[in-house]
Coordinates of N, CA and C in Angstrom, one line a residue:
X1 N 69.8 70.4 111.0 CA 70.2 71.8 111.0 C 71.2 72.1 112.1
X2 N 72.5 72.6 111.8 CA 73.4 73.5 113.1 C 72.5 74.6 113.8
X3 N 73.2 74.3 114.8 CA 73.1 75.5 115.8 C 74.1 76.6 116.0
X4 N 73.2 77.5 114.7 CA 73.6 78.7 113.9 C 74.0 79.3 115.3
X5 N 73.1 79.5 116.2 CA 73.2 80.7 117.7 C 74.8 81.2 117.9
X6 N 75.3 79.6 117.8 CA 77.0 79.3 118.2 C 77.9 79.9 117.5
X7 N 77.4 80.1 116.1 CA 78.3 80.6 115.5 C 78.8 81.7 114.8
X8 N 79.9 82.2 114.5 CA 80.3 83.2 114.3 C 79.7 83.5 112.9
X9 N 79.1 85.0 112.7 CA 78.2 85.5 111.6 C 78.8 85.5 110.0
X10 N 80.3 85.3 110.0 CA 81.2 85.3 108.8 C 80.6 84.2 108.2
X11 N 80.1 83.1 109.0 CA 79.7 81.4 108.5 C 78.6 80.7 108.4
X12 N 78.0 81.9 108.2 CA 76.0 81.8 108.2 C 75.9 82.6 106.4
X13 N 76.1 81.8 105.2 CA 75.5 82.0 104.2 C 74.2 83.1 104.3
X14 N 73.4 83.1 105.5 CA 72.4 83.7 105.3 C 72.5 85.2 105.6
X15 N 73.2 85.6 106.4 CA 74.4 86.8 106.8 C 75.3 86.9 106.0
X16 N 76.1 86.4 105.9 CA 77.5 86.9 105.4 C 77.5 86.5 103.9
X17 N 76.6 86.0 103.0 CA 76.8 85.6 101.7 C 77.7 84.9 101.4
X18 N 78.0 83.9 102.3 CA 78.6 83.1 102.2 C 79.6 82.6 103.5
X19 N 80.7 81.9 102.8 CA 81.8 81.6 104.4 C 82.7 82.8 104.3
X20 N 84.1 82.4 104.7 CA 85.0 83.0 105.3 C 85.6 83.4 104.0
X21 N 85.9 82.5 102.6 CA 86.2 82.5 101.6 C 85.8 84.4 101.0
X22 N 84.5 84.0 101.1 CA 83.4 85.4 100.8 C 84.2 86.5 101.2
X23 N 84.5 86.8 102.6 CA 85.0 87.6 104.0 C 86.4 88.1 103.6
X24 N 87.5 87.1 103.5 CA 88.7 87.1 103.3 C 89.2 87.5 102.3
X25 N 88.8 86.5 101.2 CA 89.9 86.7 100.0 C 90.0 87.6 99.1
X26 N 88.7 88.3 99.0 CA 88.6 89.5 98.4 C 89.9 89.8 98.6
X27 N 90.5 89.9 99.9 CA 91.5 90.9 100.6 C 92.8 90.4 99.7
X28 N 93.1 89.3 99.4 CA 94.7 88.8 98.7 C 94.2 89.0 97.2
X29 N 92.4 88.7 96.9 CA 92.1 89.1 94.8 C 92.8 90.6 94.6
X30 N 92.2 91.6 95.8 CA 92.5 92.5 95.8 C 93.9 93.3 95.5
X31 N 95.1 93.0 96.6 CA 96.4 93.1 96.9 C 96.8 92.5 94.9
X32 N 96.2 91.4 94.6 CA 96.3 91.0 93.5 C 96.6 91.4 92.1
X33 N 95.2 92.3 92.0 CA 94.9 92.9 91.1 C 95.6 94.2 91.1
X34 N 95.9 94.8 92.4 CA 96.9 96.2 92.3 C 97.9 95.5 91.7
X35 N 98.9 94.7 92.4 CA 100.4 94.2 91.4 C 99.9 93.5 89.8
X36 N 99.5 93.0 89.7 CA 99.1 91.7 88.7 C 98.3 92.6 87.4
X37 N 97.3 93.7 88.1 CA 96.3 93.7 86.7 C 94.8 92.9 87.2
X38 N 94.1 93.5 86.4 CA 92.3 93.3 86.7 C 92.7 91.4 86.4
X39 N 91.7 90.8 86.9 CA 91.7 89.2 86.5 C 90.6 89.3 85.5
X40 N 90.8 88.5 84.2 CA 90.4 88.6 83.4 C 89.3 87.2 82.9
X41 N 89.6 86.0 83.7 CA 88.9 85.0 83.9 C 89.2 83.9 84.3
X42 N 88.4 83.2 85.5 CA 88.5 82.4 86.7 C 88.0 81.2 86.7
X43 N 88.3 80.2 87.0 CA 87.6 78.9 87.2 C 87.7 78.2 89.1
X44 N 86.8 77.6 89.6 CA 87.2 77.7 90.2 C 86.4 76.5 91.1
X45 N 86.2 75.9 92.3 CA 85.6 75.0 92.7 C 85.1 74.9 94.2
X46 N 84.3 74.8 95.0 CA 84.4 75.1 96.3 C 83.5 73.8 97.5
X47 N 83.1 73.8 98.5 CA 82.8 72.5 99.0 C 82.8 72.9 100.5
X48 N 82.0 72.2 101.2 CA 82.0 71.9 102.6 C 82.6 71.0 103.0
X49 N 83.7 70.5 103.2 CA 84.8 69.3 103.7 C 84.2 68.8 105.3
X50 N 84.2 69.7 105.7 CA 84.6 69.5 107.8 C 83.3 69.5 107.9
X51 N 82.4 70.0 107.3 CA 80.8 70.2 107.9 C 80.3 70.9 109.2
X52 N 81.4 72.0 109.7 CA 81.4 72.7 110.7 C 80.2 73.6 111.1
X53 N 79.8 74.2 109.6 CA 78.9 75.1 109.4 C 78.3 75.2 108.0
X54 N 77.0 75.6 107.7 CA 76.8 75.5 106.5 C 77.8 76.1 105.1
X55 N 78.5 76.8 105.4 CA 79.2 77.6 104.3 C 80.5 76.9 103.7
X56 N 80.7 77.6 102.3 CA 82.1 76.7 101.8 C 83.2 76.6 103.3
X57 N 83.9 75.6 102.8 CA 85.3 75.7 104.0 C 86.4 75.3 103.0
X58 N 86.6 75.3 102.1 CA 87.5 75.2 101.3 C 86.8 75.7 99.5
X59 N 88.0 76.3 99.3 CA 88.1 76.8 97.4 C 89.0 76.9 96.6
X60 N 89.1 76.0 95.7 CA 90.3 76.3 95.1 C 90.1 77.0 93.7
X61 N 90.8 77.9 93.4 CA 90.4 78.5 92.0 C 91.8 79.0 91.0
X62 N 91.8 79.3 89.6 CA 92.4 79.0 88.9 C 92.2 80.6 88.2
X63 N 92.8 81.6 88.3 CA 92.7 82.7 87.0 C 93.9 83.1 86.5
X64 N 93.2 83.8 85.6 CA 94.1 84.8 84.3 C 94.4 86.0 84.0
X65 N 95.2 86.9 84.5 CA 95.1 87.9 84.5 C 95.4 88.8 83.5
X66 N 94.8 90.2 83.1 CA 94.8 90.7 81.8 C 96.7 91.0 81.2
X67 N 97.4 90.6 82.2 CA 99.0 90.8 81.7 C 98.8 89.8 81.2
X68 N 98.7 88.8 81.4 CA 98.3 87.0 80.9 C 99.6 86.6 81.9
X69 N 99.5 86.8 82.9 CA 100.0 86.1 84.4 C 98.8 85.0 84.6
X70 N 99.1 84.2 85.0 CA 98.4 82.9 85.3 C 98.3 82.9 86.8
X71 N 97.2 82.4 88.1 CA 97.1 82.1 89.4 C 96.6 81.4 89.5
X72 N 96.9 80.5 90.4 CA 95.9 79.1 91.4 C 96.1 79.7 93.1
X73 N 95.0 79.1 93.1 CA 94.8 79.8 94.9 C 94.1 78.7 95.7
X74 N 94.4 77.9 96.5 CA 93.7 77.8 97.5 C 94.1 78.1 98.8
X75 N 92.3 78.0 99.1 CA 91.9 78.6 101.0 C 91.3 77.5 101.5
X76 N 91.6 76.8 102.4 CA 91.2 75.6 103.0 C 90.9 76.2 104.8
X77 N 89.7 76.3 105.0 CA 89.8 76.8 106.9 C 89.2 76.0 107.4
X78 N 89.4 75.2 107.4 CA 89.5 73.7 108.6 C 90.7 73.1 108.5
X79 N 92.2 73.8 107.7 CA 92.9 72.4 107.7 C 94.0 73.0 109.2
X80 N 94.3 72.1 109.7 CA 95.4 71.7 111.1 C 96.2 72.9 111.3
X81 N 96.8 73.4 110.1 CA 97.9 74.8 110.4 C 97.7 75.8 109.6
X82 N 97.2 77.0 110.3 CA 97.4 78.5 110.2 C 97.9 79.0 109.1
X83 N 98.0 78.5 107.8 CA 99.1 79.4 106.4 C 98.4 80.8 106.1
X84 N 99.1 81.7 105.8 CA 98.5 82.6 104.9 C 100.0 83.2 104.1
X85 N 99.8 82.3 102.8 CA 101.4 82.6 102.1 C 100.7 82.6 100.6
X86 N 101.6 84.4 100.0 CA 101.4 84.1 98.7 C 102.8 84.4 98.1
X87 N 102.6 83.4 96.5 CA 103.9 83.7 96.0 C 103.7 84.2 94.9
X88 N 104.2 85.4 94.5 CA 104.5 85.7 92.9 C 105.9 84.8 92.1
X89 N 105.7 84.0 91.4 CA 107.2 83.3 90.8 C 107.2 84.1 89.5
X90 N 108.6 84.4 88.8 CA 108.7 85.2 87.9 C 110.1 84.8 87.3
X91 N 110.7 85.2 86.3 CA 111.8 84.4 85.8 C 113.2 85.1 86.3
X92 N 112.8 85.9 87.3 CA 114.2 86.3 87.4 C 113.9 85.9 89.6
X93 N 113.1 85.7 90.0 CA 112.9 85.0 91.4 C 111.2 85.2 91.8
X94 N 111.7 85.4 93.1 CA 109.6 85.0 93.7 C 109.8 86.6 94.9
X95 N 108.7 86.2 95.0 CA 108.2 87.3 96.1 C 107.4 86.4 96.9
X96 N 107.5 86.5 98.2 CA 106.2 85.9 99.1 C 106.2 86.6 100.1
X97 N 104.6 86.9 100.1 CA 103.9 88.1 101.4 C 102.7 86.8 102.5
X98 N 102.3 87.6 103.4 CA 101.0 86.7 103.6 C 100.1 88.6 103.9
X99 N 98.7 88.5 103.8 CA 97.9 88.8 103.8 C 97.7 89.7 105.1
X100 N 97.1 88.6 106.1 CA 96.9 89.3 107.3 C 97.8 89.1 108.3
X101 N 99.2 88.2 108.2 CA 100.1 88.0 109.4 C 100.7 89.3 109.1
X102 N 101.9 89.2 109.8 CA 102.6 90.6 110.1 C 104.5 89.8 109.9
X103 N 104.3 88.6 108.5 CA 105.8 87.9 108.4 C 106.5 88.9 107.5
X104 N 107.6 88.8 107.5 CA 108.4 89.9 106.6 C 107.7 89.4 105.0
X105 N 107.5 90.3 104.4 CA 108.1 90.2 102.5 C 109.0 89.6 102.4
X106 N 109.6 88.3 101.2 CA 110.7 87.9 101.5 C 110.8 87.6 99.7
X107 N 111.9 88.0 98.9 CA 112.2 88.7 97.8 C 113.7 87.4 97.8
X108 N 113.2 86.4 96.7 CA 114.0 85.4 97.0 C 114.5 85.2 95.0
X109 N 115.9 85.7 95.1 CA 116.6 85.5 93.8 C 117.5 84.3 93.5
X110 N 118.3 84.0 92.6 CA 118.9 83.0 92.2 C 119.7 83.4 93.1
X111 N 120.8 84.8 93.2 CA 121.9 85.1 93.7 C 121.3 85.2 95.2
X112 N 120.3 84.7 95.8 CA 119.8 84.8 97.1 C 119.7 83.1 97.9

């Protein structure tokens, strides 16, 4: 067994209902569902990699949304570098935001 004492309450399953996955992502499904439309069905996969703490540390999942926009998402929080990047791609360019940094919106066309 870890030595829960140590660790921060986000990553005690028994507290927080889970890891950071639980905590966080809501926050980008969310942001999601305002642009995109309710998600209409999800597949999805999750795991303890690093064994830091008992809770998921990585998930990757796959949904559908009721426009019939298509998403894949992964959240990996053990890996080496800091990302928080999402991209809408669309046929006429992309949009990429992140979440909780504070990087510009960046609105990327063919003529861009």
């Amino acid at each position: 067994m870890k030595d829960l004492d140590h660790l921060p309450w986000r990553v005690q399953p028994e507290i927080a209902g889970g890891g950071l996955f639980i905590d966080l992502a809501s926050h980008t499904l969310d942001i999601l569902d305002f642009l995109l439309g309710p998600i209409q069905g999800a597949k999805g996969f999750s795991s303890n990699q690093a064994g830091y703490y008992d809770a998921e540390d990585i998930v990757t999942g796959t949904y559908q949304f009721q426009s019939s926009v298509h998403g894949v998402g992964k959240w990996c929080f053990t890996a080496f570098e800091d990302v928080d990047m999402n991209e809408i791609v669309g046929s006429e360019g992309k949009i990429s935001f992140s979440i909780f940094g504070d990087d510009p919106v960046i609105l990327t066309t063919r003529e861009a």
